Amino acid sequence: MESYDVVIVGGGIAGTTLSKDLSEDCPKKSILLLDNNSIGSNRGYGIRLTFRDSIKKYKLPYVRKYTSKVGVYDEVCFSLNEEVYLLDYKQVCNNRKKHSDLEYRSERAIDVNGNILTTDKARYRFDHLVDSSGSEFFLRRKFNWPMPFIFWLVDSKVLQKNFNLRDIGLSDKFCYIFFSDTDFVEDFYPLKDKVMEGEWAYTTEYNFSDIKPHNRTIIRKIPNLKILERNYTSVPVSPVLPLTFKKYACLGDSFGNANPNVGGGIDIISESSKMLSNAIKKDNLSLFEKQWKKKYLEVYTRTLASKLDRYGDSHVIKKIQNYPALSSVIRRLGDYPDFFQSLLKNEIDIEIPQGLKRMFPKRQILLQMYHYMRLKMKYFRMKFI
C-alpha cells in the first residue's frame, strides 16, 4: 500500500489550487491528486469571469477580456467600469497542476476508513485527506454531514457562430449578463468562432427544471440556432460546516465555497486554499476552519440572507407593498456600477448606496433580518455535528 502526506480527491479548481499551494508551502510533502476523469473535466460550465486584480494576484491564464454589459431581459442597461477576464476552467486547472509537484492518477474515491482511502483501483495511506470532489460531496455523504442548501443551477451551451451578433442587438466587443424579475439569469460570451451562453436559476432545490427561461432571452433571437455542446451543472453557494474533522478537510464546492452573488469561486477558493495549505503545514486542520469562519462566514450569512429575501419568499414579497421588481433595481444599479462590481467580487463590508436603500420599504428590512437570524441559528447548530 502506497503512502502520501496529502491525498486530494478531485482535480478541479480547488484540488489543483491546493496542490500548487502545498507544493510551494510544503515542498517536502508528498501529494497524490485523484480524479475519476481528466484534470478540470468536471467543469460543467467551462468558463469563469474574474477581474484584473485576480488575474495578477493568482497569475491566471485567460482567454480574452471584455467590457461587460448588464441588462434586464433583452435590454442593455449599463457597462461595468472595469474590464472582466474570461477564463477557461480546464486551462486554469491544468496550469495549476503544471506548477505542482504531485502524483496524479485517474481513479474514483469509493470509501475512507481512518487514514486509508479506497479507490476503484487501489488503497492509499495518508496523513491528510482533502475532499475537493465538488458536487459529489465525497466526505459529506460518507459521514452524513450537512449539505449545501442553496444553488446556482446552469444550463450552459456552446453555440456555433453562424449568425451576426448585430442582428440580435449585440456586439463582439462585449460580454453580457441579463437579469429578469424572476430567479432567471442569462449570460452571453462571444468568442472568435463560437458563443458561450448560460441560463441560470437561483434555487434552494437541486432540480434543473427550476431553470425557466422567459420569452425575451437572447438565445431565442438567434436564427438557425446550432448547439455544439450542452451541459447541466450545479454550483453550491451556501457553505456548510464542518470544514474539517480529524485528518479530513473539505475545500471548494464540496462545502459550498462559491460566491453567492454570481456562482464564481476562483478568488474565494484560492484564498481558502492558502488557509488550508497553511493548516496542513502546521499539522492543525482545525486552524483552517477557524480562520475561514472568521474571514468569510459572516459575509456569506449576510449575502445569503439578502438572496433568500429576494428569491426564497416570493409569495411573501408579493404581499409587501412597493417592493421593487428586480428589473427596477438592476436599472437603478446603472447609477452605481462600482457598487455592482463590488457585489460581483463578493467584497466585504461594502456600503449600500442611499439611492438603492430608498427603493425598498422598511418592512423588507425586517424580512431580511428574519432570514439572517435563521441562518445564524442554522450555522450555530452545525457546530455540534
XYZ file of C-alpha atoms in Angstrom:
385
model
C 0.000 0.000 0.000
C 1.387 3.385 -1.021
C 1.511 6.251 1.487
C 1.242 10.010 0.894
C 1.352 13.034 3.163
C -1.697 14.541 1.440
C -4.311 12.884 -0.772
C -6.621 15.242 -2.670
C -9.868 13.909 -4.136
C -10.920 15.992 -7.146
C -8.917 17.693 -9.896
C -10.933 20.860 -10.348
C -10.067 24.441 -9.337
C -9.994 23.607 -5.617
C -7.900 20.450 -5.873
C -5.331 21.806 -8.331
C -5.037 25.118 -6.453
C -4.351 23.303 -3.192
C -1.766 21.050 -4.859
C 0.026 24.164 -6.144
C -0.108 25.884 -2.743
C 1.139 22.788 -0.925
C 3.999 22.405 -3.415
C 5.064 25.954 -2.566
C 4.382 25.908 1.183
C 5.376 22.315 1.973
C 7.784 21.228 -0.790
C 8.840 18.095 1.101
C 5.302 16.715 1.438
C 4.188 14.006 -0.988
C 0.895 14.788 -2.757
C -1.482 12.443 -4.577
C -4.222 14.018 -6.698
C -7.101 11.755 -7.727
C -9.865 12.401 -10.232
C -12.140 9.945 -11.957
C -11.691 11.857 -15.220
C -9.050 14.181 -16.627
C -7.967 17.367 -14.831
C -10.680 20.026 -14.980
C -13.057 17.731 -16.869
C -15.961 18.044 -14.406
C -16.257 21.679 -15.267
C -19.893 21.713 -16.447
C -19.906 25.443 -17.023
C -16.490 25.597 -18.652
C -15.787 29.323 -18.333
C -15.347 31.759 -15.479
C -15.245 35.539 -15.212
C -12.869 37.413 -12.984
C -11.188 40.799 -12.696
C -7.719 42.188 -13.339
C -6.571 42.131 -9.719
C -7.309 38.376 -9.530
C -5.510 37.719 -12.816
C -2.391 39.410 -11.428
C -2.608 38.054 -7.888
C -3.066 34.402 -8.864
C -1.211 34.549 -12.219
C -4.189 33.150 -14.093
C -4.151 32.391 -17.829
C -7.168 33.856 -19.613
C -8.930 33.517 -22.962
C -9.831 37.152 -23.561
C -11.011 40.295 -21.798
C -14.244 42.214 -22.282
C -16.164 45.235 -21.241
C -19.185 43.731 -19.504
C -22.711 44.934 -20.251
C -25.511 44.413 -17.714
C -29.194 44.393 -18.581
C -32.696 43.128 -17.880
C -34.438 40.652 -20.159
C -33.014 41.566 -23.617
C -32.360 45.248 -22.813
C -28.823 46.506 -22.129
C -28.788 48.971 -19.196
C -25.176 49.853 -18.301
C -21.498 48.848 -18.515
C -19.046 47.970 -15.757
C -16.157 50.387 -15.342
C -13.537 47.642 -15.036
C -12.772 45.047 -17.695
C -13.589 41.420 -16.961
C -11.469 38.422 -17.956
C -12.800 35.176 -19.368
C -11.104 32.047 -18.012
C -11.145 28.568 -19.471
C -11.759 26.329 -16.443
C -9.817 23.348 -17.765
C -6.890 25.519 -18.842
C -6.640 27.080 -15.378
C -6.749 23.652 -13.677
C -4.028 22.234 -15.917
C -1.905 25.353 -15.426
C -2.070 24.901 -11.646
C -1.292 21.198 -11.935
C 1.713 22.071 -14.121
C 3.107 24.196 -11.281
C 2.583 21.460 -8.682
C 4.865 18.673 -7.540
C 2.432 15.772 -7.306
C 1.427 12.321 -8.410
C -1.797 12.291 -10.466
C -3.987 9.250 -11.047
C -7.324 8.779 -12.747
C -9.222 6.933 -10.020
C -12.548 7.275 -8.253
C -12.641 7.523 -4.469
C -15.020 4.931 -3.053
C -14.542 4.825 0.725
C -12.380 6.059 3.570
C -11.742 4.413 6.912
C -9.350 6.032 9.376
C -6.293 7.013 7.366
C -6.931 4.554 4.494
C -8.590 5.686 1.257
C -10.052 3.058 -1.064
C -10.477 3.846 -4.770
C -11.767 1.756 -7.671
C -8.152 0.687 -8.362
C -6.082 0.810 -5.185
C -5.800 1.685 -1.492
C -3.710 4.536 -0.062
C -2.500 5.520 3.369
C -2.462 9.278 4.121
C -1.702 11.841 6.816
C -4.291 14.317 5.480
C -7.233 13.765 3.126
C -8.839 16.725 1.327
C -12.225 16.423 -0.381
C -12.290 18.687 -3.445
C -14.784 16.487 -5.261
C -17.300 19.314 -5.768
C -20.935 18.287 -6.003
C -20.026 14.642 -5.481
C -19.610 15.592 -1.782
C -17.432 12.543 -1.083
C -16.801 13.172 2.633
C -20.165 14.790 3.338
C -22.003 11.746 2.007
C -19.662 9.347 3.822
C -20.166 10.978 7.230
C -23.693 12.271 6.671
C -22.626 15.888 7.190
C -24.939 18.803 6.291
C -25.240 19.502 2.557
C -25.314 22.924 0.841
C -28.872 24.230 0.710
C -28.730 26.971 -1.947
C -27.500 26.548 -5.520
C -26.946 28.304 -8.785
C -28.095 25.800 -11.433
C -26.954 26.363 -15.002
C -27.814 25.067 -18.447
C -24.694 26.032 -20.437
C -24.348 25.862 -24.209
C -21.641 26.307 -26.805
C -23.247 27.813 -29.909
C -21.959 27.809 -33.459
C -21.267 31.384 -34.505
C -23.197 31.166 -37.768
C -25.018 34.457 -37.204
C -24.207 38.152 -36.960
C -24.370 39.473 -33.402
C -25.560 42.832 -34.681
C -28.728 41.142 -35.930
C -29.668 40.360 -32.318
C -28.563 43.729 -30.932
C -25.201 42.639 -29.501
C -21.521 43.160 -30.275
C -18.360 41.010 -30.316
C -16.641 43.599 -28.126
C -18.734 42.887 -25.039
C -19.943 40.083 -22.809
C -23.444 40.330 -21.363
C -25.363 39.476 -18.190
C -29.152 39.777 -18.366
C -31.393 39.621 -15.284
C -35.167 39.284 -15.055
C -37.899 39.697 -12.459
C -37.661 36.002 -11.573
C -34.639 33.980 -10.414
C -33.558 33.507 -14.061
C -30.286 34.990 -15.379
C -28.746 34.683 -18.852
C -25.119 35.375 -19.744
C -23.524 35.589 -23.173
C -19.833 35.470 -24.229
C -18.875 35.935 -27.902
C -15.617 34.290 -28.965
C -13.890 34.063 -32.343
C -15.762 31.087 -33.808
C -18.367 30.289 -31.154
C -20.553 31.807 -28.444
C -20.900 30.657 -24.825
C -24.423 31.069 -23.419
C -25.641 30.192 -19.936
C -29.125 30.060 -18.416
C -29.048 30.237 -14.621
C -31.534 29.758 -11.799
C -31.001 30.583 -8.123
C -32.774 27.922 -6.109
C -32.991 26.014 -2.852
C -33.824 22.803 -4.739
C -31.404 20.635 -6.726
C -33.808 20.463 -9.652
C -32.824 21.568 -13.154
C -36.463 22.020 -14.124
C -36.241 25.175 -11.973
C -34.334 26.800 -14.855
C -37.271 28.526 -16.530
C -36.309 30.871 -19.383
C -38.652 33.756 -20.136
C -39.736 34.644 -23.679
C -37.253 37.504 -24.084
C -33.965 35.609 -23.812
C -31.175 36.476 -26.203
C -30.836 32.890 -27.394
C -34.413 32.947 -28.706
C -33.429 35.696 -31.120
C -30.686 33.677 -32.819
C -31.627 32.487 -36.332
C -30.682 28.932 -37.346
C -29.509 28.154 -33.828
C -26.983 25.307 -33.694
C -25.884 23.980 -30.283
C -22.439 22.347 -30.395
C -22.256 21.332 -26.732
C -24.614 21.418 -23.755
C -24.001 20.793 -20.055
C -26.044 20.989 -16.881
C -24.277 21.689 -13.620
C -24.848 22.996 -10.127
C -22.810 25.485 -8.132
C -23.468 25.205 -4.369
C -23.204 28.675 -2.827
C -24.191 28.055 0.788
C -21.204 26.897 2.848
C -21.879 24.186 5.395
C -19.953 23.009 8.435
C -17.838 21.200 9.430
C -14.971 22.017 7.093
C -12.585 19.709 8.956
C -12.709 16.573 11.098
C -9.625 14.830 12.487
C -7.355 14.404 9.411
C -10.084 15.225 6.862
C -10.884 18.592 5.226
C -13.241 19.941 2.563
C -12.355 22.603 0.004
C -14.290 24.293 -2.803
C -17.762 23.213 -3.905
C -17.548 20.219 -1.575
C -18.713 22.573 1.178
C -20.381 25.309 -0.914
C -17.413 27.693 -1.190
C -18.549 29.655 -4.294
C -19.656 33.292 -4.484
C -23.411 33.502 -3.676
C -23.838 36.537 -5.942
C -22.539 35.104 -9.208
C -21.630 31.459 -8.603
C -17.935 32.004 -9.349
C -15.441 30.879 -6.788
C -11.892 31.130 -8.029
C -10.942 34.061 -5.767
C -12.564 32.742 -2.593
C -11.377 29.184 -3.240
C -7.826 30.426 -3.871
C -7.822 32.293 -0.553
C -9.358 29.299 1.228
C -6.734 27.035 -0.310
C -3.915 29.158 1.141
C -5.534 28.862 4.577
C -5.817 25.074 4.261
C -2.256 24.733 2.962
C -1.003 26.655 5.984
C -3.061 24.452 8.337
C -1.635 21.285 6.741
C 1.875 22.724 7.041
C 1.266 23.223 10.771
C -0.483 19.830 11.071
C -3.533 21.564 12.533
C -6.596 21.289 10.262
C -8.871 22.952 12.830
C -6.896 26.134 12.191
C -8.295 26.187 8.631
C -11.900 26.055 9.818
C -11.261 28.700 12.470
C -9.617 31.128 10.033
C -12.180 30.514 7.290
C -15.155 31.176 9.575
C -13.538 34.323 10.946
C -12.996 35.787 7.472
C -15.984 34.548 5.484
C -18.890 33.095 7.467
C -20.483 36.425 8.423
C -20.109 37.690 4.837
C -21.843 34.593 3.465
C -24.586 34.809 6.085
C -25.436 38.404 5.186
C -25.280 37.739 1.454
C -27.408 34.607 1.664
C -29.980 36.453 3.803
C -30.409 39.045 1.058
C -30.693 36.287 -1.567
C -33.333 34.411 0.409
C -35.152 37.703 0.863
C -35.311 38.179 -2.906
C -35.694 34.592 -4.152
C -36.736 32.464 -1.206
C -40.045 34.079 -0.267
C -41.570 35.348 -3.498
C -45.083 34.685 -2.181
C -44.323 36.872 0.843
C -42.641 39.597 -1.196
C -45.727 39.948 -3.401
C -47.662 40.953 -0.299
C -45.200 43.700 0.653
C -46.431 46.977 -0.752
C -43.963 48.844 -3.001
C -41.380 46.054 -3.016
C -39.326 46.875 -6.155
C -39.077 44.465 -9.068
C -35.565 43.165 -9.688
C -35.581 44.752 -13.152
C -36.084 48.159 -11.495
C -33.211 47.512 -9.088
C -30.862 46.481 -11.909
C -31.723 49.603 -13.909
C -31.049 51.750 -10.842
C -27.703 49.989 -10.352
C -26.659 51.694 -13.573
C -26.138 54.776 -11.367
C -23.785 52.745 -9.154
C -21.699 50.458 -11.430
C -18.831 50.333 -8.932
C -21.181 49.025 -6.242
C -22.497 46.352 -8.606
C -18.925 45.410 -9.456
C -18.156 45.049 -5.741
C -21.095 42.640 -5.452
C -19.692 40.526 -8.263
C -16.354 40.418 -6.451
C -18.090 39.463 -3.184
C -16.189 42.222 -1.420
C -16.507 42.526 2.336
C -18.339 45.367 4.135
C -19.470 47.351 1.096
C -21.845 50.222 1.796
C -25.224 50.136 0.022
C -25.854 53.480 -1.744
C -28.664 55.538 -0.225
C -30.413 55.700 -3.589
C -30.783 51.933 -3.559
C -31.817 51.774 0.093
C -34.673 54.174 -0.567
C -36.123 51.800 -3.176
C -37.051 49.239 -0.523
C -39.859 49.545 2.041
C -38.826 49.451 5.699
C -40.706 46.220 6.343
C -38.384 44.499 3.845
C -35.550 45.081 6.307
C -37.482 43.051 8.895
C -37.871 40.183 6.426
C -34.158 40.216 5.660
C -33.368 40.241 9.386
C -35.614 37.200 9.773
C -33.622 35.294 7.155
C -30.366 36.466 8.702
C -31.315 35.166 12.165
C -32.498 31.847 10.718
C -29.142 31.400 9.008
C -27.258 32.332 12.181
C -29.178 29.632 14.060
C -28.564 27.127 11.261
C -24.788 27.667 11.430
C -24.868 27.613 15.237
C -26.464 24.147 15.178
C -23.823 22.906 12.720
C -21.166 23.479 15.389
C -22.457 20.469 17.304
C -22.281 17.968 14.427
